[in-house]
Short mmCIF file of C-alpha atoms in Angstrom, two decimals:
data_model
loop_
_atom_site.label_atom_id
_atom_site.label_comp_id
_atom_site.label_asym_id
_atom_site.label_seq_id
_atom_site.Cartn_x
_atom_site.Cartn_y
_atom_site.Cartn_z
CA MET C 1 -145.84 106.80 -111.03
CA ALA C 2 -147.90 103.65 -110.58
CA ALA C 3 -148.17 103.26 -113.90
CA ASP C 4 -143.75 103.87 -114.25
CA ARG C 5 -143.37 100.73 -112.05
CA ARG C 6 -145.65 98.60 -114.08
CA SER C 7 -143.54 99.60 -116.97
CA SER C 8 -140.48 98.23 -115.32
CA TRP C 9 -141.54 95.45 -113.91
CA LEU C 10 -142.97 94.34 -117.29
CA LYS C 11 -139.57 95.06 -118.84
CA GLY C 12 -138.35 92.09 -116.92
CA VAL C 13 -140.51 89.85 -118.05
CA LEU C 14 -142.04 90.37 -120.89
CA ASP C 15 -139.32 87.98 -122.81
CA LEU C 16 -140.82 85.12 -120.44
CA LEU C 17 -144.67 86.09 -121.21
CA VAL C 18 -144.07 86.40 -124.79
CA LEU C 19 -143.04 82.33 -124.78
CA SER C 20 -145.58 82.01 -122.24
CA CYS C 21 -148.46 83.07 -125.34
CA LEU C 22 -146.74 80.91 -127.98
CA THR C 23 -147.72 77.81 -125.79
CA GLY C 24 -150.87 77.00 -127.34
CA GLY C 25 -149.77 77.32 -131.54
CA GLU C 26 -148.26 79.83 -133.37
CA SER C 27 -149.35 83.25 -133.24
CA TYR C 28 -148.94 87.12 -134.65
CA GLY C 29 -147.86 89.91 -132.78
CA TYR C 30 -151.45 91.56 -132.89
CA GLU C 31 -152.82 88.67 -131.27
CA ILE C 32 -150.19 88.28 -128.79
CA SER C 33 -150.52 91.95 -127.92
CA LYS C 34 -154.24 91.23 -127.26
CA ALA C 35 -153.54 88.37 -125.15
CA LEU C 36 -151.21 90.44 -122.55
CA THR C 37 -153.93 92.85 -122.53
CA ALA C 38 -156.45 90.21 -121.56
CA ALA C 39 -154.76 88.78 -118.76
CA GLY C 40 -154.22 92.58 -117.23
CA LEU C 41 -150.97 93.76 -118.57
CA GLY C 42 -152.14 96.53 -119.73
CA GLU C 43 -151.72 97.58 -123.64
CA ILE C 44 -148.22 96.48 -125.56
CA LYS C 45 -147.55 98.95 -128.15
CA GLY C 46 -145.55 97.39 -131.30
CA GLY C 47 -142.86 99.26 -130.80
CA THR C 48 -142.18 96.98 -127.19
CA LEU C 49 -143.61 93.83 -128.44
CA TYR C 50 -141.91 93.51 -132.31
CA PRO C 51 -137.74 94.11 -129.77
CA VAL C 52 -139.00 91.46 -127.92
CA LEU C 53 -140.30 89.16 -131.18
CA ASN C 54 -136.80 89.69 -132.97
CA ARG C 55 -134.53 89.59 -130.09
CA LEU C 56 -136.27 85.63 -129.09
CA GLU C 57 -135.81 85.05 -132.69
CA GLU C 58 -132.24 85.57 -132.61
CA ALA C 59 -131.79 83.65 -129.99
CA GLY C 60 -133.31 80.60 -130.77
CA LEU C 61 -136.35 80.70 -128.78
CA ALA C 62 -138.63 81.71 -131.65
CA VAL C 63 -139.50 81.22 -134.96
CA GLY C 64 -140.69 83.51 -137.25
CA GLU C 65 -142.45 82.93 -141.04
CA PHE C 66 -144.29 85.82 -143.01
CA ARG C 67 -147.83 85.00 -144.90
CA ALA C 68 -149.46 86.50 -146.84
CA ALA C 69 -152.81 87.02 -147.18
CA GLU C 70 -155.49 86.97 -149.41
CA ARG C 71 -156.61 90.42 -148.02
CA GLY C 72 -154.75 93.03 -146.69
CA PRO C 73 -150.98 93.04 -145.49
CA GLY C 74 -149.12 89.57 -144.47
CA ARG C 75 -148.42 88.82 -140.64
CA ARG C 76 -145.24 87.07 -139.19
CA TYR C 77 -146.18 83.98 -137.42
CA TYR C 78 -144.18 82.75 -134.23
CA ARG C 79 -143.96 79.50 -132.95
CA LEU C 80 -141.67 78.14 -130.10
CA THR C 81 -138.80 76.75 -130.61
CA ASP C 82 -137.70 73.48 -128.55
CA ASP C 83 -134.60 75.97 -126.92
CA GLY C 84 -137.79 78.23 -125.88
CA ARG C 85 -139.55 75.26 -124.14
CA ARG C 86 -136.80 74.66 -122.29
CA ALA C 87 -136.21 78.77 -121.36
CA LEU C 88 -139.80 78.69 -120.91
CA ALA C 89 -139.37 75.93 -118.64
CA GLU C 90 -136.26 77.02 -116.95
CA GLN C 91 -137.10 81.41 -116.77
CA GLY C 92 -140.98 80.54 -115.28
CA ALA C 93 -139.68 78.61 -112.23
CA SER C 94 -136.99 81.16 -111.50
CA TRP C 95 -139.60 83.64 -112.27
CA ARG C 96 -141.83 81.73 -109.63
CA GLU C 97 -138.88 81.47 -107.25
CA PHE C 98 -138.60 84.92 -106.91
CA HIS C 99 -142.13 86.10 -106.72
CA SER C 100 -142.65 84.11 -103.80
CA ALA C 101 -139.74 86.15 -102.47
CA VAL C 102 -141.28 89.31 -103.23
CA THR C 103 -144.54 87.95 -102.34
CA ALA C 104 -143.14 86.52 -98.76
CA MET C 105 -141.45 90.06 -97.93
CA LEU C 106 -144.47 91.78 -99.01
CA THR C 107 -146.40 90.04 -96.71
CA SER C 108 -144.13 89.98 -93.22
CA THR C 109 -143.45 93.12 -93.51
CA LEU C 110 -146.68 94.89 -94.53
CA PRO C 111 -148.90 95.98 -91.95
CA GLY C 112 -151.53 93.10 -90.72
CA GLY C 113 -148.83 90.81 -91.90
CA PRO C 114 -147.07 88.08 -89.71
CA ALA C 115 -144.79 89.80 -87.23
#
């Protein structure tokens, strides 16, 4: 049950988190997945991550570029566009407001919270 809840919460914010992963510069899917895992969000599999990257690309928020590798398979590197940076700033602010409202509600209704 807890994993199901976590999964549904993540679906609502994964696009934003992926945009956030690209603020430090370009990256590729596996590297983004590792960053999300390291942040404590659980393992994000390719079947979940790559549709997000495609959606961000189609929306003009990220640009992907395939690069061949000397060894092994090539990789598609993604970077934020100016629209992606604006969307991250706007949606990030909205998420923080939402998070604050949820936190305030939970704090006021949980045992030990303010009355």
